[in-house]
Short mmCIF file of N, CA, C and O in Angstrom, two decimals:
data_model
loop_
_atom_site.label_atom_id
_atom_site.label_comp_id
_atom_site.label_asym_id
_atom_site.label_seq_id
_atom_site.Cartn_x
_atom_site.Cartn_y
_atom_site.Cartn_z
N MET A 35 20.79 -10.69 21.32
CA MET A 35 19.68 -9.26 21.37
C MET A 35 20.91 -8.23 21.19
O MET A 35 20.22 -6.95 21.36
N GLY A 36 21.76 -8.47 22.43
CA GLY A 36 22.70 -7.04 22.44
C GLY A 36 23.45 -6.77 21.84
O GLY A 36 23.51 -5.49 21.09
N ASP A 37 24.07 -7.42 20.44
CA ASP A 37 24.54 -7.36 19.55
C ASP A 37 23.61 -6.23 18.18
O ASP A 37 24.11 -4.86 17.57
N VAL A 38 22.43 -7.21 18.09
CA VAL A 38 21.36 -6.26 17.53
C VAL A 38 21.59 -4.52 18.01
O VAL A 38 20.65 -3.76 17.08
N GLN A 39 21.18 -4.37 18.94
CA GLN A 39 20.71 -3.27 20.51
C GLN A 39 22.92 -2.11 19.34
O GLN A 39 22.14 -1.08 19.66
N HIS A 40 23.40 -2.70 19.56
CA HIS A 40 24.90 -1.96 19.31
C HIS A 40 24.91 -1.47 17.88
O HIS A 40 25.45 -0.82 17.21
N TRP A 41 24.60 -2.50 17.62
CA TRP A 41 24.29 -2.21 15.67
C TRP A 41 23.81 -1.12 15.34
O TRP A 41 23.35 -0.28 14.13
N LEU A 42 22.44 -1.17 16.07
CA LEU A 42 21.25 0.04 15.64
C LEU A 42 21.52 1.56 16.22
O LEU A 42 21.26 1.82 16.11
N ALA A 43 22.29 1.52 17.50
CA ALA A 43 22.76 2.43 18.20
C ALA A 43 23.45 3.05 17.41
O ALA A 43 23.99 4.18 16.82
N ALA A 44 24.90 2.25 16.45
CA ALA A 44 25.13 3.30 15.22
C ALA A 44 25.52 3.73 14.67
O ALA A 44 25.63 4.59 13.30
N LEU A 45 23.41 3.70 14.38
CA LEU A 45 22.73 4.07 13.10
C LEU A 45 22.36 5.55 13.85
O LEU A 45 21.78 6.16 14.75
N PRO A 46 21.84 6.79 12.56
CA PRO A 46 21.71 7.65 12.67
C PRO A 46 19.96 7.47 13.43
O PRO A 46 19.47 6.54 12.14
N PRO A 47 19.14 8.11 14.06
CA PRO A 47 18.09 8.02 14.36
C PRO A 47 17.18 8.11 12.91
O PRO A 47 16.19 6.89 13.19
N ALA A 48 16.59 8.07 12.44
CA ALA A 48 16.02 8.10 10.56
C ALA A 48 16.63 6.87 10.63
O ALA A 48 15.16 6.58 10.24
N LEU A 49 17.46 6.85 10.30
CA LEU A 49 17.77 5.28 9.98
C LEU A 49 17.31 4.13 10.25
O LEU A 49 16.32 3.42 9.82
N ILE A 50 17.22 4.32 11.75
CA ILE A 50 16.71 3.30 12.08
C ILE A 50 15.54 3.55 12.13
O ILE A 50 14.77 2.09 12.38
N CYS A 51 13.98 4.58 12.46
CA CYS A 51 13.09 4.52 12.34
C CYS A 51 12.52 3.37 10.77
O CYS A 51 12.26 2.24 10.89
N LEU A 52 13.39 4.05 9.54
CA LEU A 52 12.97 3.76 8.43
C LEU A 52 13.18 1.67 8.71
O LEU A 52 12.62 0.78 7.81
N LEU A 53 14.72 1.65 9.21
CA LEU A 53 15.12 -0.40 9.41
C LEU A 53 13.53 -0.62 9.51
O LEU A 53 13.20 -1.74 9.72
N VAL A 54 13.54 -0.18 11.07
CA VAL A 54 12.16 -0.88 11.84
C VAL A 54 11.27 -1.04 11.29
O VAL A 54 10.57 -2.13 11.20
N ASP A 55 10.37 0.00 10.75
CA ASP A 55 8.82 0.24 9.54
C ASP A 55 9.47 -0.73 8.28
O ASP A 55 8.75 -1.81 8.40
N GLY A 56 10.38 -1.01 7.61
CA GLY A 56 10.88 -2.01 6.68
C GLY A 56 11.17 -3.53 7.16
O GLY A 56 10.60 -4.58 6.72
N VAL A 57 11.78 -3.77 8.06
CA VAL A 57 11.54 -5.11 8.77
C VAL A 57 10.24 -5.76 9.29
O VAL A 57 9.74 -6.32 8.67
N ILE A 58 9.65 -4.91 10.08
CA ILE A 58 8.26 -4.61 10.52
C ILE A 58 6.89 -5.22 9.17
O ILE A 58 6.19 -5.75 9.53
N GLY A 59 7.95 -4.46 8.67
CA GLY A 59 6.65 -4.17 7.66
C GLY A 59 6.87 -5.70 6.51
O GLY A 59 5.89 -6.17 5.47
N VAL A 60 7.91 -5.70 5.96
CA VAL A 60 8.30 -6.88 5.47
C VAL A 60 7.80 -8.36 5.92
O VAL A 60 7.58 -8.76 5.39
N GLU A 61 8.39 -8.56 7.46
CA GLU A 61 7.64 -9.56 8.01
C GLU A 61 6.48 -9.99 8.33
O GLU A 61 5.40 -10.92 8.11
N SER A 62 5.36 -8.59 8.08
CA SER A 62 3.71 -8.79 7.60
C SER A 62 3.35 -9.43 6.48
O SER A 62 2.49 -10.10 6.38
N MET A 63 4.12 -9.16 4.99
CA MET A 63 3.75 -9.77 4.38
C MET A 63 3.81 -11.19 4.54
O MET A 63 4.39 -11.84 3.67
N GLY A 64 5.08 -12.31 5.71
CA GLY A 64 5.34 -13.08 5.64
C GLY A 64 6.22 -13.95 5.42
O GLY A 64 6.67 -15.11 5.85
N ILE A 65 7.43 -12.91 5.16
CA ILE A 65 9.04 -13.49 4.52
C ILE A 65 9.43 -13.27 6.37
O ILE A 65 9.15 -12.16 7.09
N PRO A 66 10.20 -14.05 6.76
CA PRO A 66 10.63 -14.38 8.32
C PRO A 66 11.59 -13.87 8.79
O PRO A 66 12.49 -13.89 8.16
N LEU A 67 11.66 -12.90 9.40
CA LEU A 67 12.10 -11.75 9.25
C LEU A 67 12.69 -11.74 11.11
O LEU A 67 10.92 -11.82 11.97
N PRO A 68 13.22 -11.52 11.84
CA PRO A 68 13.75 -11.16 12.92
C PRO A 68 12.85 -9.29 13.99
O PRO A 68 13.69 -8.62 14.53
N GLY A 69 11.20 -9.44 13.36
CA GLY A 69 10.93 -8.15 14.16
C GLY A 69 10.76 -7.70 15.20
O GLY A 69 10.19 -6.69 15.44
N GLU A 70 10.29 -8.52 15.55
CA GLU A 70 9.93 -8.58 17.32
C GLU A 70 11.74 -8.00 18.09
O GLU A 70 11.63 -7.05 18.44
N ILE A 71 12.93 -8.97 17.88
CA ILE A 71 14.26 -8.17 18.33
C ILE A 71 14.33 -7.21 17.84
O ILE A 71 14.53 -6.58 18.24
N VAL A 72 14.32 -6.31 16.66
CA VAL A 72 13.95 -4.95 15.93
C VAL A 72 13.13 -4.33 16.47
O VAL A 72 13.63 -3.22 17.50
N LEU A 73 12.08 -4.14 16.90
CA LEU A 73 11.74 -3.62 17.77
C LEU A 73 11.57 -3.49 19.25
O LEU A 73 11.42 -1.89 19.77
N VAL A 74 12.08 -4.66 19.77
CA VAL A 74 12.27 -4.38 21.02
C VAL A 74 13.91 -3.55 21.70
O VAL A 74 13.62 -2.68 22.00
N SER A 75 14.52 -4.09 20.39
CA SER A 75 16.08 -2.98 20.55
C SER A 75 15.69 -2.02 20.43
O SER A 75 16.18 -1.27 21.11
N ALA A 76 14.76 -1.50 19.83
CA ALA A 76 14.37 0.02 18.93
C ALA A 76 13.94 0.23 20.14
O ALA A 76 14.51 1.50 20.11
N ALA A 77 13.17 -0.05 20.82
CA ALA A 77 12.28 0.36 22.18
C ALA A 77 13.00 0.39 23.56
O ALA A 77 13.27 1.97 23.39
N LEU A 78 14.35 -0.25 23.60
CA LEU A 78 15.64 -0.60 24.03
C LEU A 78 16.24 1.28 23.67
O LEU A 78 17.09 1.74 25.00
N LEU A 79 16.42 1.88 22.65
CA LEU A 79 17.44 1.99 22.46
C LEU A 79 16.59 3.91 22.82
O LEU A 79 17.06 4.75 23.20
N ALA A 80 15.55 3.72 22.31
CA ALA A 80 14.60 5.17 22.75
C ALA A 80 14.42 4.88 24.37
O ALA A 80 14.60 5.93 24.76
N ALA A 81 14.66 3.96 25.41
CA ALA A 81 14.11 4.06 26.81
C ALA A 81 15.78 4.75 26.85
O ALA A 81 15.47 5.69 28.33
N THR A 82 16.94 5.06 25.95
CA THR A 82 17.99 4.76 26.19
C THR A 82 18.84 6.07 26.66
O THR A 82 19.34 7.06 26.89
N GLY A 83 17.72 6.82 25.21
CA GLY A 83 18.04 8.12 24.78
C GLY A 83 18.60 8.60 23.44
O GLY A 83 18.66 8.97 23.18
N ALA A 84 19.49 7.35 22.96
CA ALA A 84 20.13 6.92 21.73
C ALA A 84 18.85 7.37 20.65
O ALA A 84 19.01 8.19 19.71
N VAL A 85 17.69 7.20 20.67
CA VAL A 85 16.67 7.70 19.31
C VAL A 85 15.45 8.61 20.35
O VAL A 85 14.95 7.78 21.35
N GLY A 86 15.19 9.41 19.90
CA GLY A 86 14.08 10.48 19.91
C GLY A 86 12.78 10.01 20.06
O GLY A 86 12.55 9.01 18.75
N PRO A 87 12.09 10.33 21.27
CA PRO A 87 10.11 9.32 20.25
C PRO A 87 9.70 10.29 18.93
O PRO A 87 9.05 9.50 18.34
N GLU A 88 10.53 11.67 19.49
CA GLU A 88 10.07 12.20 17.76
C GLU A 88 10.15 12.17 16.17
O GLU A 88 9.59 12.34 15.74
N TRP A 89 11.18 11.12 16.84
CA TRP A 89 11.45 9.71 15.40
C TRP A 89 10.55 9.01 15.19
O TRP A 89 9.97 8.25 13.95
#
């Protein structure tokens, strides 16, 4: 999970939100993607201040 978090931290905040929305949206359609890992990684980035909650 650490690799995903470092990869997400290198992206701008708006792109992170779009990526998380896209992965979870596609996963909700039945395509197997790591939605939980991306969501938890984005939450960790928000907790560390890399992404603000306003995004």
